[in-house]
Structures are given as C-alpha cells and as structure tokens.
Tab-separated table of C-alpha atoms and ligand atoms in Angstrom:
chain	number	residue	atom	x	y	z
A	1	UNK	CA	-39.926	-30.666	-27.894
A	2	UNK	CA	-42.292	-32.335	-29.986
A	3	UNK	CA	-44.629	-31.127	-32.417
A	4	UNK	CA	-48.218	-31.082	-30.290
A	5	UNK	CA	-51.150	-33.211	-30.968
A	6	UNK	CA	-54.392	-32.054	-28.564
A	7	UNK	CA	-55.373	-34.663	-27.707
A	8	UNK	CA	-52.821	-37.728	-27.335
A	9	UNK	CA	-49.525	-38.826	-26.007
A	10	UNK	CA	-47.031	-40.216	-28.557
A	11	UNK	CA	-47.015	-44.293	-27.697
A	12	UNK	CA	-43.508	-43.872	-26.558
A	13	UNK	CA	-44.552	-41.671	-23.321
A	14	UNK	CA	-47.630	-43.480	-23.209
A	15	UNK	CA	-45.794	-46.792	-22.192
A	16	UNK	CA	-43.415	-44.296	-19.754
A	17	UNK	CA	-46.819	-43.292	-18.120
A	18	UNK	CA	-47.794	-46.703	-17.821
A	19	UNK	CA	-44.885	-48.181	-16.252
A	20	UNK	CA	-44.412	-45.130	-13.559
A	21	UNK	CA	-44.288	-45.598	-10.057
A	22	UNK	CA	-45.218	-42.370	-8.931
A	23	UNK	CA	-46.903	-39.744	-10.743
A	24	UNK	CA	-47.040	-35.811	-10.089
A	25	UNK	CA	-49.877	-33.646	-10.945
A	26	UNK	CA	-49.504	-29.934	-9.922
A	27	UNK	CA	-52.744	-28.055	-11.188
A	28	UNK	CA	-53.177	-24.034	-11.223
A	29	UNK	CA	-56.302	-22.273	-11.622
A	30	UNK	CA	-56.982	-23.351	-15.295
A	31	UNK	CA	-57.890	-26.865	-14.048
A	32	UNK	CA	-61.038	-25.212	-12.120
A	33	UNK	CA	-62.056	-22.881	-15.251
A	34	UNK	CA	-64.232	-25.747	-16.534
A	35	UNK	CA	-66.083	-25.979	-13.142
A	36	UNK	CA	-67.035	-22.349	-13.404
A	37	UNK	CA	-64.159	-20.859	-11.388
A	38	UNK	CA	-62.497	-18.095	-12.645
A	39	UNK	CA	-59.098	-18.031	-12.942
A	40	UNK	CA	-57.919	-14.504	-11.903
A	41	UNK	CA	-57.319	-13.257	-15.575
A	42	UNK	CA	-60.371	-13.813	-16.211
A	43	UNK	CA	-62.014	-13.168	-12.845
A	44	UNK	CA	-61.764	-9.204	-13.399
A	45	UNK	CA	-65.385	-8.645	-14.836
A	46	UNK	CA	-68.224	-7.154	-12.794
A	47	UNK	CA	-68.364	-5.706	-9.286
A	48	UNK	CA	-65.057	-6.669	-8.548
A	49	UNK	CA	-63.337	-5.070	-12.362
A	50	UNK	CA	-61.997	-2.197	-10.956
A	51	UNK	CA	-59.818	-4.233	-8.370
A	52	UNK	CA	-56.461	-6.597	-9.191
A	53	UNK	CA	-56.349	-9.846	-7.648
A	54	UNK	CA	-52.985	-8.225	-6.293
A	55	UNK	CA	-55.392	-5.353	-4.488
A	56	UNK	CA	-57.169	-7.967	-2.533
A	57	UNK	CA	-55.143	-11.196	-1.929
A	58	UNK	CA	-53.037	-9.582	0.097
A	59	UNK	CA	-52.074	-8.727	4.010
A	60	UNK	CA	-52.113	-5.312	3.658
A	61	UNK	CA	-54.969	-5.302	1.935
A	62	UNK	CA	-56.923	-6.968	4.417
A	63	UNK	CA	-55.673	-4.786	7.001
A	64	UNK	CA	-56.618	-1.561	5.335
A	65	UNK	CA	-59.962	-2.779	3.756
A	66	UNK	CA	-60.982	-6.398	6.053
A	67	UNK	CA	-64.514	-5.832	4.796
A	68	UNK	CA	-63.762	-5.374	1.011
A	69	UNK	CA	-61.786	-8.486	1.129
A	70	UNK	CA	-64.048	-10.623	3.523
A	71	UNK	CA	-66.767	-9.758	0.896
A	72	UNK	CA	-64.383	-10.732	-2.272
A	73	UNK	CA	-64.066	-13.927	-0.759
A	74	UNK	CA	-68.022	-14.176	0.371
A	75	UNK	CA	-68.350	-14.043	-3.503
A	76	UNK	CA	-65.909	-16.802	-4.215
A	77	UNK	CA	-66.776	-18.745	-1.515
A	78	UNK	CA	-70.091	-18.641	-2.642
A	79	UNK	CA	-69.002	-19.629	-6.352
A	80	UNK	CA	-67.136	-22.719	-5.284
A	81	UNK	CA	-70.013	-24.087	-2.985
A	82	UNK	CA	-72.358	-23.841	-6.382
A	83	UNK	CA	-69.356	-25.606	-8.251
A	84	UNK	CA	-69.111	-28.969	-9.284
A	85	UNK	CA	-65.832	-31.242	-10.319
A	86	UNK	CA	-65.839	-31.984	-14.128
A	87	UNK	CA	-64.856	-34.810	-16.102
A	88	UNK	CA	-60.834	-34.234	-16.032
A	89	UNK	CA	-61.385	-34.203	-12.038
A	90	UNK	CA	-63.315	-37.503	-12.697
A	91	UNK	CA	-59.923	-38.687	-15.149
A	92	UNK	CA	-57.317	-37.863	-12.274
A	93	UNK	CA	-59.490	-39.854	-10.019
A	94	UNK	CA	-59.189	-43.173	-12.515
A	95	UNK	CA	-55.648	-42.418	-13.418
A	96	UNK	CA	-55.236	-43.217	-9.590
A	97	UNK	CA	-56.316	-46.459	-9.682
A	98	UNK	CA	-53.859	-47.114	-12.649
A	99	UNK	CA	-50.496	-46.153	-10.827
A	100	UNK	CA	-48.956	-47.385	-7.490
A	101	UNK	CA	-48.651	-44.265	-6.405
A	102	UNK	CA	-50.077	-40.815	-7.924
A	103	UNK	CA	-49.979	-37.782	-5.575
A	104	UNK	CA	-51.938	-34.259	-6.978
A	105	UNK	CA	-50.125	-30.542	-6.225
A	106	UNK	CA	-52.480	-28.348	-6.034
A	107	UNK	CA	-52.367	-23.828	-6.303
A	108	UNK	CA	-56.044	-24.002	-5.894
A	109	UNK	CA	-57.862	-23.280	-3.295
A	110	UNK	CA	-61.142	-25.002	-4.066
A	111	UNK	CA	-61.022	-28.113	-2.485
A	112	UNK	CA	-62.384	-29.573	-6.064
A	113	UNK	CA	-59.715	-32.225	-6.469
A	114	UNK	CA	-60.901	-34.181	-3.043
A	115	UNK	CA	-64.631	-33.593	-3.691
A	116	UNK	CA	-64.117	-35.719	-6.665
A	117	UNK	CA	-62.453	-38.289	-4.762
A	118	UNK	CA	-58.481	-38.134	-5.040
A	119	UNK	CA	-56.755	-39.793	-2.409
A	120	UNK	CA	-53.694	-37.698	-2.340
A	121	UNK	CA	-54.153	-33.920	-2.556
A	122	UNK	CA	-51.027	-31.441	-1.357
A	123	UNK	CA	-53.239	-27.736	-0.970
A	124	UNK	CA	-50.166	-25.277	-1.728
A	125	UNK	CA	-52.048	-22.494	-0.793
A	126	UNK	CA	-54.631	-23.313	1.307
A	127	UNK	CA	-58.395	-23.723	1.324
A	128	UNK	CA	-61.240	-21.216	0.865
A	129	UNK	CA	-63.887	-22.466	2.712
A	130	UNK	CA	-61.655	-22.580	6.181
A	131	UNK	CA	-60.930	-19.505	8.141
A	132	UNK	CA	-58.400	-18.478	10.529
A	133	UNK	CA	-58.142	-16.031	13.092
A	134	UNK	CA	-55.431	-13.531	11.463
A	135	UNK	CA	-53.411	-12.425	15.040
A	136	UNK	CA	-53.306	-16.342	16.277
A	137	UNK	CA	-53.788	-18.548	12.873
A	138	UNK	CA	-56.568	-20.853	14.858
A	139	UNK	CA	-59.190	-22.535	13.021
A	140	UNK	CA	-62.622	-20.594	13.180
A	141	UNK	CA	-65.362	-23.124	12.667
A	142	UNK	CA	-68.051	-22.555	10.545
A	143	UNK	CA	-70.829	-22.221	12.842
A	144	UNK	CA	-69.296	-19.361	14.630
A	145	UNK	CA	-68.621	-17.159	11.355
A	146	UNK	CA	-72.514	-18.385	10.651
A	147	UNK	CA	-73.493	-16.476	14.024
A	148	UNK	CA	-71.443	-13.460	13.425
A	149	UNK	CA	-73.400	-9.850	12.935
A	150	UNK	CA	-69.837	-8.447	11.321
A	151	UNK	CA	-67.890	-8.127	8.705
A	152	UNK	CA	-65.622	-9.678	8.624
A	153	UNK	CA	-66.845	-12.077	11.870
A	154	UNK	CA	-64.450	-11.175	14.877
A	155	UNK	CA	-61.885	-13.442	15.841
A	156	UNK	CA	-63.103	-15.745	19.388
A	157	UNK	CA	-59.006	-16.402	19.662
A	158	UNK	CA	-57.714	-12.526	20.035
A	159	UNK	CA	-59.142	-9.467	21.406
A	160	UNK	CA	-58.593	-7.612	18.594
A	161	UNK	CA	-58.174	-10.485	15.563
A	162	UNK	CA	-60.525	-10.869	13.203
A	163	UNK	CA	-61.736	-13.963	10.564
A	164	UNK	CA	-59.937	-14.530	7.272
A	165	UNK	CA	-59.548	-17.087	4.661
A	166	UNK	CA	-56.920	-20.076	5.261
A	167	UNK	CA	-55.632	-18.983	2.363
A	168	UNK	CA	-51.845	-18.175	1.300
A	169	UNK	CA	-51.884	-14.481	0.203
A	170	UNK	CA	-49.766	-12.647	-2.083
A	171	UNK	CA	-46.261	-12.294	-0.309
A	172	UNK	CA	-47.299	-14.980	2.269
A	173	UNK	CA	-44.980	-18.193	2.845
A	174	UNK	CA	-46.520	-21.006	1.852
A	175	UNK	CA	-47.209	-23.972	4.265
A	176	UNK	CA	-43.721	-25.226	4.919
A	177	UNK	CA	-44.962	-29.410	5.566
A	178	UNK	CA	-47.684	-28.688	2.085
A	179	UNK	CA	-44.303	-27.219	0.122
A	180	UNK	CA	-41.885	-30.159	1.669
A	181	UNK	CA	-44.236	-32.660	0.696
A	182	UNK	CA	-44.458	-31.308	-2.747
A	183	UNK	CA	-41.048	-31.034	-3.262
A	184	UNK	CA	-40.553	-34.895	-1.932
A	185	UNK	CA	-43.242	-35.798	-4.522
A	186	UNK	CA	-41.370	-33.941	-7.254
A	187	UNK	CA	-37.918	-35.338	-6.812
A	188	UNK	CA	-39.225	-38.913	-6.627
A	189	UNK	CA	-41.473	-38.774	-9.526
A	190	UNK	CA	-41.065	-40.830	-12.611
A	191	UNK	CA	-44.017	-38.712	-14.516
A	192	UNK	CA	-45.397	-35.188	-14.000
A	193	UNK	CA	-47.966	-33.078	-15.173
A	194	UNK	CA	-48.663	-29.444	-14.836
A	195	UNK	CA	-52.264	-28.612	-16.060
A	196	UNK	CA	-53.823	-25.274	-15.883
A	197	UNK	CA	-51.111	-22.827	-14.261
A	198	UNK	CA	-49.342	-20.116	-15.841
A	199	UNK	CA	-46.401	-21.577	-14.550
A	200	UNK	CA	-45.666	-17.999	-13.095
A	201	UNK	CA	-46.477	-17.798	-9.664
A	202	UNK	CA	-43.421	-19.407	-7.336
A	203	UNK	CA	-42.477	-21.709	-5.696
A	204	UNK	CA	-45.450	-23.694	-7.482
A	205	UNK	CA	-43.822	-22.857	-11.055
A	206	UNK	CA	-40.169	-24.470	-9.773
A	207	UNK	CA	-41.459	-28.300	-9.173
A	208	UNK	CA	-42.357	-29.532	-12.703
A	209	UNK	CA	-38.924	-28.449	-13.348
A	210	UNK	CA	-37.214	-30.089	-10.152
A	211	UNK	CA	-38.949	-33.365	-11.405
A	212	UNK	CA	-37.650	-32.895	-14.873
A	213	UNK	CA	-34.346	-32.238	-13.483
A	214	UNK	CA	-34.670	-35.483	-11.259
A	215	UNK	CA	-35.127	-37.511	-14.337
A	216	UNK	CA	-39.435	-37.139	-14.760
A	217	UNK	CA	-41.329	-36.972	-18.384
A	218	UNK	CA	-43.037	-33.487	-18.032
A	219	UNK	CA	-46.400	-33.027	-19.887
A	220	UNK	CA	-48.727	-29.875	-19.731
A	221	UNK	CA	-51.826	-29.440	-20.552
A	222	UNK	CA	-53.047	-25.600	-21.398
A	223	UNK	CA	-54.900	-24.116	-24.225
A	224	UNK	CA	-51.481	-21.485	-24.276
A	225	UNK	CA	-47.832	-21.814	-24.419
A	226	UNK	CA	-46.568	-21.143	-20.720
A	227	UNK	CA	-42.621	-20.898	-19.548
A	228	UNK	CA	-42.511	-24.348	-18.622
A	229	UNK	CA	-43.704	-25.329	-22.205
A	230	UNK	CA	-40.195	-25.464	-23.493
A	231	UNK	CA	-38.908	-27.971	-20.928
A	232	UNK	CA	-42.164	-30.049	-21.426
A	233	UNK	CA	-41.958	-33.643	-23.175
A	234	UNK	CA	-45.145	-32.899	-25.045
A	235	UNK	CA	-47.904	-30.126	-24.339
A	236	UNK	CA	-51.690	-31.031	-25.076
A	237	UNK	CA	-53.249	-27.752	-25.917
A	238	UNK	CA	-56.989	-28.248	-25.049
A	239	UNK	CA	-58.923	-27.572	-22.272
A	240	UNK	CA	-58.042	-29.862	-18.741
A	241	UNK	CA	-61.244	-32.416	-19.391
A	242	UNK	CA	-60.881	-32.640	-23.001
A	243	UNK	CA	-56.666	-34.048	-22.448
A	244	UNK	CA	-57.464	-35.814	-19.355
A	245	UNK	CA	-60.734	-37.731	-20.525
A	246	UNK	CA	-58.700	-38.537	-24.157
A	247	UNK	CA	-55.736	-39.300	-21.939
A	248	UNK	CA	-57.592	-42.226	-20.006
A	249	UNK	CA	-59.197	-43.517	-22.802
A	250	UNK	CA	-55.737	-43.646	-24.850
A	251	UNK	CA	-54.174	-45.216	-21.945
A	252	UNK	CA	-56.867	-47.944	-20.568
A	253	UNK	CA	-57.251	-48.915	-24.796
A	254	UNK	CA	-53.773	-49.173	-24.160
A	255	UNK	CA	-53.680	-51.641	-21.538
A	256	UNK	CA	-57.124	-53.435	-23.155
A	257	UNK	CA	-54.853	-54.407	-26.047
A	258	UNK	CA	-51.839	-55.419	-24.430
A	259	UNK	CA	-53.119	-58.091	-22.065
A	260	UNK	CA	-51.556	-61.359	-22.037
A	261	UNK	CA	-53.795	-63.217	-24.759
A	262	UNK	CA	-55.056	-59.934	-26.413
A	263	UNK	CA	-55.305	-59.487	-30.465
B	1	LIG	P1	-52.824	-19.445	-13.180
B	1	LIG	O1	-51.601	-18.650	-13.082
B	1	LIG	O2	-52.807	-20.795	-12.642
B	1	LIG	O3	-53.320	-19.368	-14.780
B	1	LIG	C1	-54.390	-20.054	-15.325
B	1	LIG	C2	-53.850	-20.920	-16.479
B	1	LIG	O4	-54.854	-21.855	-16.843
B	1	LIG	C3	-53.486	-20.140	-17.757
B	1	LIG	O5	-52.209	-20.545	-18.199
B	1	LIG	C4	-54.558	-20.562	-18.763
B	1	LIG	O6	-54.062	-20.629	-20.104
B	1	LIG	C5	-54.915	-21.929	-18.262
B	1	LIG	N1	-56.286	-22.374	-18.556
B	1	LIG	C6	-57.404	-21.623	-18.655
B	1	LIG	N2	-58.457	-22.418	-18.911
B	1	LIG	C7	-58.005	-23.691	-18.934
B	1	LIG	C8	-58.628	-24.969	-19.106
B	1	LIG	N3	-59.942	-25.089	-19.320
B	1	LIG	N4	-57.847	-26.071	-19.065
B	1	LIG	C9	-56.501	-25.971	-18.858
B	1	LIG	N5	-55.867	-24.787	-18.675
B	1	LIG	C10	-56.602	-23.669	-18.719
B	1	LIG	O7	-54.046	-18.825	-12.514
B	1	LIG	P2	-54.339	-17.385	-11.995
B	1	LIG	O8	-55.716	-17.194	-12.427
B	1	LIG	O9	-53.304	-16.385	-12.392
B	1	LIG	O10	-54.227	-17.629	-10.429
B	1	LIG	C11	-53.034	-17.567	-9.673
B	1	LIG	C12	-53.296	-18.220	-8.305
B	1	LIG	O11	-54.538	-17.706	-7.754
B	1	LIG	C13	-53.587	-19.692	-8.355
B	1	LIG	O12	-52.434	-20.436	-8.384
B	1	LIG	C14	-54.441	-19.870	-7.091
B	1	LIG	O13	-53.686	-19.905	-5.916
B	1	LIG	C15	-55.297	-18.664	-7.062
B	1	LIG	N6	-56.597	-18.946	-7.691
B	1	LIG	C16	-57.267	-20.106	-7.334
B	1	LIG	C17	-58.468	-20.414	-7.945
B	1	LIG	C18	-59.162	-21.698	-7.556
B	1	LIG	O14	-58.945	-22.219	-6.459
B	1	LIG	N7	-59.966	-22.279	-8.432
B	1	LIG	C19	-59.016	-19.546	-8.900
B	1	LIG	C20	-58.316	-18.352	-9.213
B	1	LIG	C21	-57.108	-18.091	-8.593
C-alpha cells in the first residue's frame, strides 16, 4: 500500500477511476456521521448509555422488551427525519453522472443516499422509516402506526404480531435479492470504494474484498485504519465529505485539462 495523502488519489488511480465502467461504493455508518447520525460507537451517550447496540438490535430483544426497542428506534427515527444529506452525498451523486455505470452498497439504514438523489442504491440492511409486521413480514403503512394508541403499534396482519422496523437485526439474514445484487456489483466492478464502515460487520465487510479479488482498485475513505485498509490501493483518511468533495474536484480538473484542444 501506498503512503496516504487525505485528500487525493495518486494520478495513476485517478485515470483507473476515470476509465471504469462500473463503480462500487459500499458505505457503513461513518458516511452518515456528518449528517448527524450516530454511528453506534458513538451513539452510546444519553438515555440510551447504559444499553449496547447488541441489547437492542436484536430478535430477542424485541421479544423480551418490544417497547424499549420500538422507543430506541422512535429516537432514531426521529433523528434521521431531522437529518439532511451532506456534501459527500452531494459528490456520489456527481460521480454518477461521470461513470457508465456506478451502483452504491449501502449498511445504512437511513435512506440518505436516495434523498440526495443516487440512482442506484442496494439497502443491505434495510430501512428505518418502514415497518413490518414481525409474525408475517408485511408492510405496515405509515398512517396506521400514526393511529396506533400502543407501543409498539399492533400488527393489522397477525393476531398476535406486532410493528417493527424493516430493519436487518443482529443475527438476522440479510435480504437474499439486496446481498445477490451486491455481490453481482462487486464481482463486475472495475473500481470500489468502502467509506465509513468498520469493515467488521459481515457479509458487508467480504465485498470490497471479492471486488479486489475480481481484479477492482479498492480505496477507503475513514479517519482510522480498518481491516480492509491493508488490501486497499490507497486510504484517504478524512472525514466522507472532505475525500469525496476533493475527490470530484481532482477528478472533473482532471477531465477539464485533458479535453481534446485543452492547454
Ligand atoms: P460501522 O461499523 O460502519 O463504523 C463506523 C466507521 O465510520 C468507523 O470505522 C469510523 O472510523 C468511520 N467514520 C466515523 N466518522 C466518519 C466520517 N465522518 N467519515 C468517514 N468515516 C467515518 O458502524 P457502526 O456504528 O458500528 O454500525 C454498524 C451497523 O449499524 C451499520 O452497518 C448499520 O447497519 C447500523 N447503523 C446504521 C446507521 C445509519 O443508518 N446511519 C447508524 C448507526 C448504525
């Protein structure tokens, strides 16, 4: 690996990026920090300290506590509705334009990616402002949970189900068509990057390296050194917007001075 510069790509991968078909983006929670979302590490202050992520994102959890965890999520629920996409969001949305094809992975659960306006967004596990029943799996809508005098809402699909997140908990498979898709995207990618994740948490953690082993560039971006930073090409170690903003300006300077007739 090379040594690390913040904030730009060595020309050599920058002309790699520029002459991919397809380019992979699998984001973890880090990409959502700057928006005001917690990540979980850092989520543990306040009224929810005393309680690991691992306490509450989980089946059994729900089914010995519903309301504790239907109020954990009331909180985030409510933080992501007050949350806006920032500038790297913004970035991903122009690097689209740039590439024929550029699909984003995402752990997050936020919805952020398509609010900004990507085209292509794989949810790995799941989306926080949908609920399902958690006997049948059937879409609640919203205006039902609205209208609901409990906590959490009961369930109008089962007698005895009740409402919770469309979320993929701790020990839960993952959506088997989100993680083929992935997968697809990751062995058929020229260029991949993996911003924000620990790079812990499988089966996410396994695709940067199935495109690297398919014959990718790998890039991350994180402030820290992850497990996946030794396999990487080059790691920018900034924050998501600060890498992705000075990414698209490195690459559309790029492309300014190598048109036909430039300088
Ligand atoms: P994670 O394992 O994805 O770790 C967060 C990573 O982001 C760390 O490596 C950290 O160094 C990095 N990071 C922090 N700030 C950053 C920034 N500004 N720019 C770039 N990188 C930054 O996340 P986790 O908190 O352990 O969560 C595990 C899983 O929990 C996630 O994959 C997700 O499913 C769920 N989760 C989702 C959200 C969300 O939807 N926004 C938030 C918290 C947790």
């Amino acid at each position: 690996m090379k040594p690390s510069d913040p904030l730009s790509l060595p020309e050599s991968l920058l002309l790699r990026l520029q002459d991919s078909k397809h380019v992979l983006v699998l984001t973890g929670a880090g990409m959502s920090a700057e928006s005001g979302i917690a990540t979980f590490r850092d989520a543990q202050t306040g009224l929810w300290a005393r309680f690991r992520p691992e306490e509450l994102a989980t089946p059994q959890a729900f089914a010995a506590h519903p309301a504790r965890v239907w109020s954990w999520y009331e909180e985030r629920r409510h933080t992501v509705r007050e949350a806006e996409p920032h500038a790297g969001h913004v970035a991903l949305v122009e690097m689209e334009k740039m590439v024929p094809r550029l699909s984003i992975v995402t752990q997050n659960v936020d919805a952020l990616h398509q609010r900004s306006g990507s085209g292509s967004v794989i949810e790995l596990h799941g989306n926080i402002m949908r609920s399902i029943c958690h006997l049948t799996s059937r879409p609640i809508d919203e205006e039902w949970l609205e209208n609901s005098p409990d906590c959490p809402p009961r369930s109008p699909w089962a007698r005895d189900g009740l409402a919770r997140p469309d979320v993929v908990w701790f020990g839960e498979s993952l959506p088997a068509e989100a993680m083929n898709s992935a997968m697809n995207a990751a062995v058929n990618c020229d260029f991949c990057f993996s911003i924000g994740t620990t790079s812990l948490v499988q089966p996410a953690a396994s695709l940067p390296l199935l495109a690297v082993e398919n014959g990718a560039i790998l890039i991350e971006i994180n402030p820290q050194e992850t497990p996946l930073s030794l396999h990487a090409n080059h790691c920018l170690r900034t924050s998501a917007s600060e890498a992705l903003t000075a990414l698209l300006h490195q690459w559309k300077t790029r492309v300014q001075d190598h048109k036909p007739g430039a300088g």
